[in-house]
Structure formats: C-alpha cells, structure tokens
Amino acid sequence: MAAGYVAAGKHEDRATFELFLRRLPANRNFILAAGLEQAVEYLRGLRFDQAEIAYLRGLPQFANAPPAFWDLLAGLRFTGDLWAVPEGTPVFAGEPLLAVRAPIVEAQIAETFLLASIGFQSMIATKAARVVEAAGGRAVIEFGARRAHSPHAAIWAARAAYIGGCAGTSNTEAGYRFGIPVFGTAAHSWVQSFADEQESFARLQQLLGPATVYLVDTYDTLEGARRAAALGRPLWGVRLDSGNLSELSRAVRRILDEAGLRDAKIMVSGDLDEYKILELVAAGLPIDAMGVGTDLVTSSDAPSLGVVYKLVELESPAGTRYTAKFSEDKHTYPGAKQIFRYFDHDKVGCAWECPGCGCADAPPVRALLRPVMLRGELVEPLPSASVARSCAAANLRGLPAVCRSLYDHEHPYRVEYTAALQQLYEQAKKDARP
C-alpha cells in the first residue's frame, strides 16, 4: 500500500487511524490497555536500512514501484502524532486505545506492529487482572515463560501481567528490562540432582537464605515439607506444584506451624487460572501465593483480541474527508475521537468536544486519550511498568463492581456516542461514494 500511495501521489496526505476493539471477548467485561511503551519504541525507531530496502526491491510485488518510493523509504521516520489511553486504563468495545495522525505512509506501515503490541499485551494484562481479582489479596506470580508462544512473547507477557496486578515474574530478562520484581523456585531437577532431598534443600538454603522456597512435591509432599521444616530459618516458604492442593496445603501448614515456622508461606502452582484460584480462596485454604503460568501467558479462555486499526480521517489538498465503514456488523465511526469517562459510563465523541464545559453542575468527567508523541517527538517520558501497575489498580477499583465480576457478563458497562459524533457519521454516510 505504501508504494501505491506514492504512485497515486497520496503519500503526503495526513491520515488519522484509530486502534480499537469491535467487541469484547464473551467472558470479558473490560480490556486493560497495555503495550504502549513498545508501540512508542517502534515508532521512534521506524526506519529502513539499505539491506531491507534491497530485499524489498527484489520482490516481484514491487516491480512497478516508482523511484520516489525507494527514496521515501530511505529517509523514512515517524513524524506524526500519537494519542493513547495510559497503560493500565480499562477500555471497552468501540473505544480507541490509540490514535495515529501522520502522513499516510507512516501511519499505514505502523499498523501491524501497533496491533500486535497493543492487542497482545492488553489481552495478557486483562487476564492478569482477573487472576489477581480472584486471588483476593494473595500474591500472584507470573510463571509462564516456558509456556508462552515464543521467548519474545514471554517477555512481553511478563510485563503485561505485572501491569495487570501480578506481584512479580519468574522471567529474569523481563525483570532486568522493566524493573519487575523477580521470584522463583528451584525445579524438580535441582532436587533430583542430589542423592538426598534434604541435602538439596540445605544447599538451596545456603545459597538463597531468606528467599528460599522449597519445592516439596518431587517425591512425597508431606515428607518433603517435614525435611524443609527441619532446616528451620531462614526461608520464605514452600511450594506445592501437584496433588490435592486442598488437603496438602492444610497438612503442610500444620507441619510448618508445629516446627515453629508460622511465618513461612505456602505457594501453589500447577495449571491454575482465575476460576481454580477462586475455588481455592473460597475454601479458605492456608495459601499465601500462587504461581500462574500457561493459562496466564496464553490467556487460554480469550487467546486473542479482535483489535482493528481503521482510517477515520484524511487531510489532502482537496480538503478533509471523514471516513467510516457502513456495513451492518462492522460499521465504524468517522473522525478523530475522544473518550469521556464518567463513573458509571463512557461517552465517545469527536476529539474537539468538551462535555460539561461551562456547566457548573456537570458530572465529573475525564478525557482518556492523551498526547504521547507530537510531530514525531515524545511529549514526556513514559511511565514505568510499576507506575502503570499502580494506575491499573486504581482504575480497576474505580469501576463498578459488576465490571470486575469473573462470571457476570450480562450487565455490560455503558458506552454511548455523542450527538455530534452521530451527526458526523450520518454526514459521512451521505458523502460516501461507492
């Protein structure tokens, strides 16, 4: 398409694209925005080197590309504007998570990366928020690096899970990159590498001291717990990765308490998700932390988000044209937009609107989309993952309780469209040419 825009003389037209979700997954009441940091890194580094251009020149699809296209690629940089909701913001169907206003070639080339970054991380952050909600204040650790769809996905998933509320990750690379607290335990192979389980525990304690977490179910869980307890302090606690967690957690708690280790914690893991965790919590089990892996980093019950990136406005020498789709099941609204958040509902309107301005008794409202880049430059440093995590926690607490429900999906959060946006839609429909 980029070559086509150059060939058609449209490459200097300024386009506005918006990235949004048509509909929520069947078992989600909101989506927690994440992935903006990586989107910004991509836009700031957008360019093509000579080797990449040479490769593209060799593709048959570009046989008729005009010379001006190759000149454009050689000097390509992102020079546009980026508006976005902050990471950790809950959003709903039909609301733009971000908007790009730039020369159409720049905005179009960015489409795939933006969809992948925002879609994937928002999916994982949302899953994490649900898992953390189910845990009821108990720590949740992201344990999914080995089960993620790739090593790269594992790093992004750890970041998104942290923003969604996880206390930390077992992924040290993610900890290094994003300042996420790192947790972990020795694997069964550590225990098996020693002839004696007790020796494996003692060696681990010598190394880790108060951070020691014993994996006690390699052979016999209760006997493993007794051996761990016999070593006394320092330790953090023990981890149960298999078996009947209800029976074992109670029995292990008794063993630890009888050894005077009442402050030692019990972590559980093993194919956990929010529904299983909710059952464990409801049973009142003596569990202090959960390690959640596969179901978290793959968001197993909602493994993809239908995010789309649509052209909504185009400025050319002929004037400004507002663009939309008018098909029944996939219609879109034209023009650059803003999300206006009240406590119990949102309004999506034209970017220039100001609901309540000049009205003293207007209800409190927040505009969610904020400028992140202007003319290709970062407006201000982006918040850290830790700040985004705090933002997410505060925003989720501010939602109506039904939105945080793991089971009630019959009472969706209300999203309305302003009269001005509806009028723009009708005008765009009249102006559209088949």
Coordinates of N, CA and C in Angstrom, one line a residue, residues 49-247:
D49 N 16.8 0.2 6.6 CA 18.2 0.3 6.2 C 18.4 -0.2 4.8
Q50 N 19.6 -0.1 4.3 CA 19.8 -0.4 2.9 C 19.6 -1.8 2.5
A51 N 19.9 -2.7 3.5 CA 19.7 -4.2 3.2 C 18.2 -4.5 3.1
E52 N 17.4 -3.9 4.0 CA 16.0 -4.1 3.9 C 15.4 -3.6 2.6
I53 N 15.8 -2.4 2.2 CA 15.3 -1.8 1.0 C 15.7 -2.7 -0.2
A54 N 17.0 -3.2 -0.2 CA 17.4 -4.0 -1.3 C 16.5 -5.3 -1.3
Y55 N 16.2 -5.8 -0.2 CA 15.3 -7.0 -0.2 C 14.0 -6.7 -0.8
L56 N 13.4 -5.6 -0.4 CA 12.1 -5.2 -0.9 C 12.1 -5.0 -2.4
R57 N 13.2 -4.3 -2.9 CA 13.4 -4.1 -4.3 C 13.3 -5.4 -5.1
G58 N 13.8 -6.5 -4.5 CA 13.9 -7.8 -5.2 C 12.6 -8.5 -5.2
L59 N 11.6 -8.1 -4.5 CA 10.3 -8.8 -4.5 C 9.5 -8.4 -5.8
P60 N 8.9 -9.4 -6.4 CA 8.1 -9.1 -7.6 C 6.9 -8.1 -7.4
Q61 N 6.4 -8.1 -6.1 CA 5.3 -7.2 -5.9 C 5.7 -5.7 -6.0
F62 N 7.0 -5.4 -6.0 CA 7.4 -4.1 -6.1 C 8.1 -3.7 -7.4
A63 N 7.8 -4.6 -8.4 CA 8.5 -4.4 -9.7 C 8.1 -3.0 -10.3
N64 N 6.9 -2.6 -10.0 CA 6.4 -1.3 -10.6 C 6.4 -0.1 -9.7
A65 N 7.1 -0.3 -8.5 CA 7.1 0.8 -7.5 C 7.9 1.9 -8.1
P66 N 7.4 3.2 -8.0 CA 8.1 4.3 -8.5 C 9.4 4.6 -7.8
P67 N 10.4 5.2 -8.4 CA 11.7 5.5 -7.7 C 11.5 6.4 -6.5
A68 N 10.5 7.2 -6.5 CA 10.2 8.1 -5.4 C 9.9 7.3 -4.1
F69 N 9.4 6.1 -4.3 CA 9.0 5.2 -3.1 C 10.3 4.8 -2.4
W70 N 11.3 4.4 -3.2 CA 12.6 4.0 -2.6 C 13.3 5.1 -1.9
D71 N 13.2 6.3 -2.5 CA 13.7 7.5 -1.8 C 13.0 7.8 -0.5
L72 N 11.7 7.6 -0.5 CA 10.9 7.9 0.7 C 11.3 6.9 1.8
L73 N 11.5 5.6 1.5 CA 11.8 4.6 2.4 C 13.2 4.9 3.0
A74 N 14.1 5.3 2.2 CA 15.5 5.5 2.7 C 15.5 6.6 3.8
G75 N 14.6 7.6 3.7 CA 14.6 8.6 4.7 C 13.5 8.6 5.7
L76 N 12.8 7.5 5.7 CA 11.5 7.4 6.5 C 11.8 7.5 8.0
R77 N 11.0 8.4 8.6 CA 11.0 8.5 10.1 C 9.5 8.8 10.4
F78 N 9.2 8.5 11.7 CA 7.8 8.8 12.1 C 7.8 10.3 12.5
T79 N 7.0 11.0 11.8 CA 6.9 12.5 12.1 C 5.5 12.9 12.6
G80 N 4.7 12.0 12.9 CA 3.3 12.3 13.2 C 3.0 12.4 14.7
D81 N 1.7 12.4 15.0 CA 1.2 12.5 16.4 C 0.7 11.1 16.8
L82 N 0.8 10.8 18.1 CA 0.3 9.6 18.7 C -0.5 10.0 20.0
W83 N -1.7 9.7 20.0 CA -2.6 9.9 21.2 C -2.9 8.5 21.7
A84 N -3.0 8.3 23.0 CA -3.3 7.0 23.6 C -3.9 7.1 25.0
V85 N -4.6 6.1 25.4 CA -5.0 6.0 26.8 C -3.8 5.5 27.5
P86 N -3.6 5.9 28.8 CA -2.4 5.4 29.5 C -2.5 3.9 29.7
E87 N -1.3 3.3 29.8 CA -1.3 1.9 30.1 C -2.0 1.7 31.5
G88 N -2.7 0.6 31.7 CA -3.4 0.4 32.9 C -4.8 1.0 33.0
T89 N -5.3 1.5 31.8 CA -6.7 2.1 31.7 C -7.6 1.0 31.2
P90 N -8.7 0.7 31.9 CA -9.8 -0.2 31.4 C -10.5 0.5 30.2
V91 N -10.7 -0.2 29.1 CA -11.4 0.3 28.0 C -12.5 -0.7 27.6
F92 N -13.4 -0.3 26.7 CA -14.5 -1.1 26.3 C -14.6 -1.1 24.8
A93 N -15.5 -1.9 24.3 CA -15.7 -2.1 22.9 C -16.1 -0.7 22.2
G94 N -15.4 -0.5 21.1 CA -15.7 0.8 20.3 C -14.9 2.0 20.8
E95 N -14.1 1.8 21.8 CA -13.3 3.0 22.3 C -11.9 2.9 21.8
P96 N -11.3 4.0 21.2 CA -10.0 3.9 20.7 C -8.9 3.9 21.8
L97 N -8.1 2.8 21.7 CA -7.0 2.8 22.7 C -5.8 3.7 22.3
L98 N -5.7 3.9 21.0 CA -4.7 4.9 20.5 C -5.2 5.4 19.1
A99 N -4.6 6.6 18.8 CA -4.9 7.2 17.5 C -3.6 7.7 16.9
V100 N -3.3 7.5 15.7 CA -2.1 8.0 15.0 C -2.6 9.0 13.9
R101 N -2.0 10.1 13.9 CA -2.2 11.1 12.9 C -0.8 11.5 12.3
A102 N -0.7 11.1 11.0 CA 0.7 11.2 10.4 C 0.5 11.1 8.8
P103 N 1.5 11.4 8.1 CA 1.5 11.1 6.6 C 1.1 9.7 6.4
I104 N 0.2 9.4 5.5 CA -0.5 8.1 5.4 C 0.5 7.0 5.3
V105 N 1.6 7.1 4.6 CA 2.6 6.0 4.5 C 3.1 5.7 5.9
E106 N 3.5 6.6 6.7 CA 4.0 6.3 8.1 C 2.9 5.6 8.9
A107 N 1.7 6.2 8.9 CA 0.6 5.6 9.7 C 0.3 4.2 9.2
Q108 N 0.3 4.0 7.9 CA -0.1 2.6 7.4 C 1.0 1.6 7.7
I109 N 2.2 1.9 7.6 CA 3.3 1.0 7.8 C 3.3 0.5 9.3
A110 N 2.9 1.4 10.2 CA 2.9 1.1 11.6 C 1.8 0.1 12.0
E111 N 0.8 -0.1 11.2 CA -0.4 -0.8 11.6 C -0.2 -2.1 12.2
T112 N 0.6 -3.0 11.6 CA 0.7 -4.4 12.1 C 1.4 -4.4 13.4
F113 N 2.5 -3.7 13.6 CA 3.2 -3.7 14.9 C 2.3 -3.1 16.0
L114 N 1.6 -2.1 15.7 CA 0.7 -1.5 16.8 C -0.4 -2.5 17.2
L115 N -1.0 -3.1 16.2 CA -2.0 -4.1 16.5 C -1.4 -5.3 17.4
A116 N -0.2 -5.7 17.0 CA 0.4 -6.9 17.7 C 0.8 -6.5 19.2
S117 N 1.4 -5.3 19.3 CA 1.9 -4.9 20.6 C 0.7 -4.6 21.6
I118 N -0.2 -3.8 21.1 CA -1.4 -3.4 22.0 C -2.3 -4.5 22.2
G119 N -2.6 -5.3 21.1 CA -3.5 -6.4 21.3 C -3.0 -7.5 22.2
F120 N -1.8 -7.9 22.0 CA -1.2 -9.0 22.8 C -1.1 -8.6 24.3
Q121 N -0.5 -7.4 24.6 CA -0.2 -7.1 25.9 C -1.5 -6.7 26.7
S122 N -2.5 -6.1 26.0 CA -3.8 -5.8 26.6 C -4.5 -7.1 27.0
M123 N -4.4 -8.1 26.1 CA -5.0 -9.4 26.4 C -4.5 -10.0 27.6
I124 N -3.1 -10.0 27.8 CA -2.5 -10.6 29.0 C -2.7 -9.8 30.2
A125 N -2.7 -8.5 30.1 CA -2.9 -7.6 31.3 C -4.3 -7.8 31.8
T126 N -5.3 -8.0 30.9 CA -6.7 -8.2 31.3 C -6.8 -9.6 32.0
K127 N -6.2 -10.6 31.5 CA -6.2 -11.9 32.1 C -5.6 -11.8 33.5
A128 N -4.4 -11.1 33.6 CA -3.8 -11.0 34.9 C -4.7 -10.3 35.9
A129 N -5.4 -9.2 35.5 CA -6.3 -8.5 36.4 C -7.4 -9.4 36.9
R130 N -7.9 -10.3 36.1 CA -8.9 -11.3 36.5 C -8.3 -12.3 37.5
V131 N -7.1 -12.8 37.3 CA -6.5 -13.7 38.2 C -6.2 -13.1 39.5
V132 N -5.7 -11.9 39.5 CA -5.4 -11.1 40.7 C -6.7 -10.8 41.5
E133 N -7.8 -10.5 40.8 CA -9.1 -10.3 41.4 C -9.5 -11.6 42.2
A134 N -9.3 -12.7 41.5 CA -9.7 -14.0 42.1 C -8.9 -14.3 43.3
A135 N -7.6 -13.9 43.3 CA -6.7 -14.3 44.4 C -7.1 -13.5 45.7
G136 N -7.9 -12.5 45.7 CA -8.3 -11.8 46.9 C -7.3 -11.3 47.8
G137 N -6.2 -10.7 47.2 CA -5.2 -10.1 48.0 C -4.0 -11.0 48.2
R138 N -4.0 -12.2 47.8 CA -2.9 -13.1 47.8 C -2.0 -12.8 46.6
A139 N -0.7 -12.9 46.8 CA 0.2 -12.6 45.7 C 0.1 -13.6 44.6
V140 N 0.1 -13.0 43.4 CA 0.1 -13.8 42.1 C 1.5 -13.6 41.4
I141 N 2.2 -14.6 41.1 CA 3.5 -14.5 40.4 C 3.3 -15.1 39.0
E142 N 3.8 -14.3 38.0 CA 3.7 -14.8 36.6 C 4.8 -15.9 36.4
F143 N 4.4 -17.1 36.1 CA 5.3 -18.2 35.9 C 5.3 -18.8 34.5
G144 N 5.0 -18.0 33.5 CA 4.6 -18.6 32.2 C 5.7 -18.6 31.1
A145 N 6.9 -18.3 31.4 CA 7.9 -18.1 30.3 C 8.0 -19.4 29.5
R146 N 8.0 -20.5 30.1 CA 8.2 -21.8 29.4 C 7.0 -22.2 28.5
R147 N 5.9 -21.6 28.8 CA 4.7 -21.9 28.1 C 4.2 -20.8 27.1
A148 N 4.9 -19.7 27.1 CA 4.5 -18.7 26.2 C 4.7 -19.1 24.7
H149 N 4.2 -18.4 23.8 CA 4.2 -18.8 22.4 C 5.6 -18.5 21.8
S150 N 6.5 -17.8 22.4 CA 7.8 -17.6 22.0 C 8.6 -16.9 23.1
P151 N 10.0 -17.0 23.1 CA 10.7 -16.2 24.1 C 10.4 -14.7 24.1
H152 N 10.2 -14.2 23.0 CA 9.8 -12.7 22.9 C 8.5 -12.5 23.5
A153 N 7.5 -13.4 23.2 CA 6.2 -13.2 23.8 C 6.2 -13.4 25.3
A154 N 7.1 -14.2 25.8 CA 7.3 -14.4 27.3 C 7.6 -13.1 28.0
I155 N 8.5 -12.3 27.3 CA 9.0 -11.1 28.0 C 7.8 -10.1 28.0
W156 N 7.1 -9.9 26.9 CA 6.0 -9.0 26.8 C 4.9 -9.5 27.8
A157 N 4.7 -10.8 27.8 CA 3.6 -11.3 28.7 C 3.9 -11.0 30.2
A158 N 5.2 -11.1 30.6 CA 5.6 -10.8 31.9 C 5.3 -9.4 32.3
R159 N 5.7 -8.5 31.3 CA 5.4 -7.1 31.5 C 3.9 -6.8 31.7
A160 N 3.1 -7.3 30.8 CA 1.7 -7.1 30.8 C 1.1 -7.6 32.0
A161 N 1.5 -8.8 32.5 CA 0.9 -9.4 33.7 C 1.2 -8.6 34.9
Y162 N 2.4 -8.0 34.9 CA 2.8 -7.1 36.0 C 1.9 -5.9 36.1
I163 N 1.7 -5.3 34.9 CA 0.7 -4.2 34.8 C -0.7 -4.6 35.3
G164 N -1.1 -5.8 35.0 CA -2.4 -6.3 35.3 C -2.5 -6.6 36.8
G165 N -1.4 -6.5 37.6 CA -1.5 -6.7 39.0 C -0.7 -7.8 39.6
C166 N 0.0 -8.6 38.8 CA 0.9 -9.7 39.4 C 2.0 -9.0 40.2
A167 N 2.4 -9.7 41.2 CA 3.4 -9.2 42.2 C 4.8 -9.3 41.6
G168 N 5.0 -10.1 40.6 CA 6.3 -10.3 40.0 C 6.3 -11.4 39.0
T169 N 7.5 -11.8 38.5 CA 7.7 -12.7 37.5 C 8.8 -13.7 37.8
S170 N 8.8 -14.8 37.1 CA 10.0 -15.7 37.2 C 10.9 -15.5 36.0
N171 N 10.6 -14.5 35.2 CA 11.4 -14.2 34.0 C 12.4 -13.1 34.3
T172 N 13.6 -13.5 34.5 CA 14.7 -12.6 34.9 C 15.0 -11.5 33.8
E173 N 14.8 -11.9 32.5 CA 15.0 -11.0 31.4 C 14.0 -9.8 31.5
A174 N 12.7 -10.2 31.8 CA 11.7 -9.2 32.0 C 12.0 -8.3 33.2
G175 N 12.5 -9.0 34.3 CA 12.8 -8.2 35.5 C 13.9 -7.2 35.2
Y176 N 14.9 -7.6 34.4 CA 16.0 -6.7 34.0 C 15.5 -5.6 33.1
R177 N 14.7 -5.9 32.2 CA 14.3 -4.8 31.2 C 13.3 -3.8 31.8
F178 N 12.4 -4.3 32.7 CA 11.3 -3.5 33.1 C 11.2 -3.2 34.6
G179 N 12.2 -3.7 35.3 CA 12.2 -3.4 36.8 C 11.1 -4.2 37.5
I180 N 10.7 -5.3 37.0 CA 9.7 -6.1 37.7 C 10.3 -7.0 38.8
P181 N 9.8 -7.1 39.9 CA 10.3 -8.0 41.0 C 10.4 -9.4 40.5
V182 N 11.5 -10.1 40.8 CA 11.7 -11.4 40.3 C 11.5 -12.4 41.4
F183 N 10.8 -13.5 41.1 CA 10.6 -14.6 42.1 C 10.9 -15.9 41.4
G184 N 11.1 -16.9 42.1 CA 11.3 -18.2 41.5 C 11.6 -19.3 42.5
T185 N 11.6 -20.5 42.1 CA 11.9 -21.7 43.0 C 12.8 -22.6 42.2
A186 N 13.6 -23.4 42.9 CA 14.3 -24.4 42.2 C 13.4 -25.5 41.7
A187 N 13.7 -26.1 40.6 CA 12.9 -27.0 39.9 C 13.1 -28.4 40.5
H188 N 12.2 -29.4 40.0 CA 12.4 -30.8 40.4 C 13.8 -31.3 40.1
S189 N 14.3 -30.8 39.0 CA 15.6 -31.3 38.5 C 16.7 -31.0 39.6
W190 N 16.5 -29.8 40.3 CA 17.5 -29.5 41.4 C 17.5 -30.6 42.4
V191 N 16.3 -30.9 42.9 CA 16.1 -31.9 43.9 C 16.7 -33.3 43.4
Q192 N 16.4 -33.6 42.2 CA 16.8 -34.9 41.6 C 18.3 -35.0 41.4
S193 N 18.9 -33.9 41.3 CA 20.4 -33.9 41.0 C 21.2 -34.3 42.3
F194 N 20.5 -34.3 43.4 CA 21.2 -34.8 44.7 C 20.6 -36.1 45.0
A195 N 21.5 -36.9 45.7 CA 21.1 -38.3 46.1 C 20.1 -38.2 47.2
D196 N 20.1 -37.0 48.0 CA 19.3 -36.9 49.1 C 18.5 -35.6 49.1
E197 N 17.2 -35.7 49.2 CA 16.3 -34.5 49.1 C 16.7 -33.4 50.2
Q198 N 17.0 -33.9 51.4 CA 17.4 -32.9 52.4 C 18.6 -32.2 52.1
E199 N 19.6 -32.8 51.5 CA 20.8 -32.1 51.1 C 20.5 -31.0 50.0
S200 N 19.6 -31.4 49.1 CA 19.2 -30.4 48.0 C 18.6 -29.1 48.7
F201 N 17.8 -29.4 49.7 CA 17.1 -28.2 50.4 C 18.2 -27.4 51.2
A202 N 19.1 -28.1 51.8 CA 20.2 -27.4 52.6 C 21.0 -26.6 51.7
R203 N 21.4 -27.1 50.6 CA 22.3 -26.4 49.6 C 21.5 -25.1 49.1
L204 N 20.2 -25.3 48.9 CA 19.4 -24.2 48.4 C 19.4 -23.1 49.5
Q205 N 19.2 -23.5 50.7 CA 19.1 -22.5 51.8 C 20.4 -21.8 52.0
Q206 N 21.5 -22.5 51.8 CA 22.8 -21.8 51.9 C 23.0 -20.7 50.9
L207 N 22.4 -21.0 49.7 CA 22.6 -20.0 48.6 C 21.6 -18.8 48.7
L208 N 20.3 -19.1 49.1 CA 19.3 -18.1 49.0 C 18.9 -17.5 50.3
G209 N 19.2 -18.1 51.4 CA 18.8 -17.6 52.7 C 17.4 -17.3 52.8
P210 N 17.0 -16.1 53.2 CA 15.5 -15.8 53.4 C 14.7 -15.8 52.2
A211 N 15.3 -15.9 51.0 CA 14.5 -16.0 49.8 C 14.2 -17.5 49.4
T212 N 14.6 -18.4 50.2 CA 14.5 -19.8 49.9 C 13.0 -20.3 49.8
V213 N 12.7 -20.9 48.7 CA 11.4 -21.5 48.5 C 11.6 -23.0 48.1
Y214 N 11.2 -23.9 49.0 CA 11.4 -25.3 48.7 C 10.3 -25.9 47.9
L215 N 10.6 -26.5 46.8 CA 9.6 -27.3 46.0 C 9.6 -28.7 46.7
V216 N 8.5 -29.0 47.4 CA 8.5 -30.1 48.3 C 7.8 -31.4 47.7
D217 N 7.3 -31.3 46.5 CA 6.5 -32.4 45.9 C 7.2 -33.3 44.9
T218 N 8.5 -33.3 44.9 CA 9.3 -34.1 43.9 C 9.0 -35.6 44.2
Y219 N 9.0 -36.0 45.5 CA 8.8 -37.4 45.8 C 7.5 -37.6 46.7
D220 N 7.6 -37.2 47.9 CA 6.4 -37.3 48.8 C 6.3 -35.9 49.4
T221 N 5.1 -35.3 49.2 CA 4.9 -33.9 49.5 C 5.1 -33.6 51.0
L222 N 4.4 -34.4 51.8 CA 4.4 -34.2 53.3 C 5.8 -34.5 53.9
E223 N 6.5 -35.5 53.4 CA 7.8 -35.8 53.8 C 8.8 -34.7 53.4
G224 N 8.6 -34.2 52.2 CA 9.4 -33.1 51.7 C 9.2 -31.8 52.6
A225 N 7.9 -31.6 53.0 CA 7.6 -30.5 53.9 C 8.3 -30.6 55.3
R226 N 8.3 -31.9 55.8 CA 9.0 -32.1 57.1 C 10.5 -31.9 56.9
R227 N 11.1 -32.3 55.8 CA 12.5 -32.1 55.6 C 12.8 -30.6 55.5
A228 N 12.0 -29.9 54.8 CA 12.2 -28.4 54.7 C 12.0 -27.7 56.1
A229 N 11.0 -28.2 56.9 CA 10.8 -27.6 58.2 C 11.9 -27.9 59.1
A230 N 12.6 -29.0 59.0 CA 13.7 -29.4 59.9 C 14.9 -28.5 59.7
L231 N 15.0 -27.8 58.6 CA 16.1 -26.9 58.4 C 15.9 -25.6 59.0
G232 N 14.7 -25.3 59.4 CA 14.4 -24.1 60.1 C 14.6 -22.8 59.3
R233 N 14.8 -21.7 59.9 CA 15.1 -20.5 59.2 C 16.5 -20.3 58.8
P234 N 16.8 -19.5 57.8 CA 15.9 -18.6 57.1 C 15.2 -19.3 55.9
L235 N 14.1 -18.9 55.6 CA 13.3 -19.4 54.4 C 12.2 -18.4 54.1
W236 N 11.7 -18.4 52.9 CA 10.5 -17.7 52.5 C 9.3 -18.7 52.7
G237 N 9.4 -19.9 52.2 CA 8.3 -20.8 52.4 C 8.5 -22.1 51.5
V238 N 7.4 -22.7 51.2 CA 7.4 -23.9 50.3 C 6.5 -23.8 49.2
R239 N 6.7 -24.6 48.2 CA 5.8 -24.5 47.0 C 5.2 -25.9 46.8
L240 N 3.9 -26.0 46.5 CA 3.2 -27.2 46.1 C 2.8 -27.1 44.6
D241 N 3.2 -28.0 43.8 CA 3.0 -28.0 42.4 C 2.1 -29.1 41.9
S242 N 1.6 -29.9 42.7 CA 0.8 -31.1 42.3 C 0.0 -31.6 43.4
G243 N -0.9 -32.5 43.1 CA -1.7 -33.2 44.1 C -2.9 -32.4 44.5
N244 N -3.6 -32.9 45.5 CA -4.8 -32.3 46.1 C -4.4 -31.1 46.9
L245 N -4.5 -29.9 46.3 CA -4.0 -28.7 47.0 C -4.8 -28.4 48.3
S246 N -6.0 -28.8 48.3 CA -6.8 -28.5 49.5 C -6.3 -29.3 50.7
E247 N -6.1 -30.6 50.5 CA -5.6 -31.5 51.6 C -4.1 -31.1 51.9

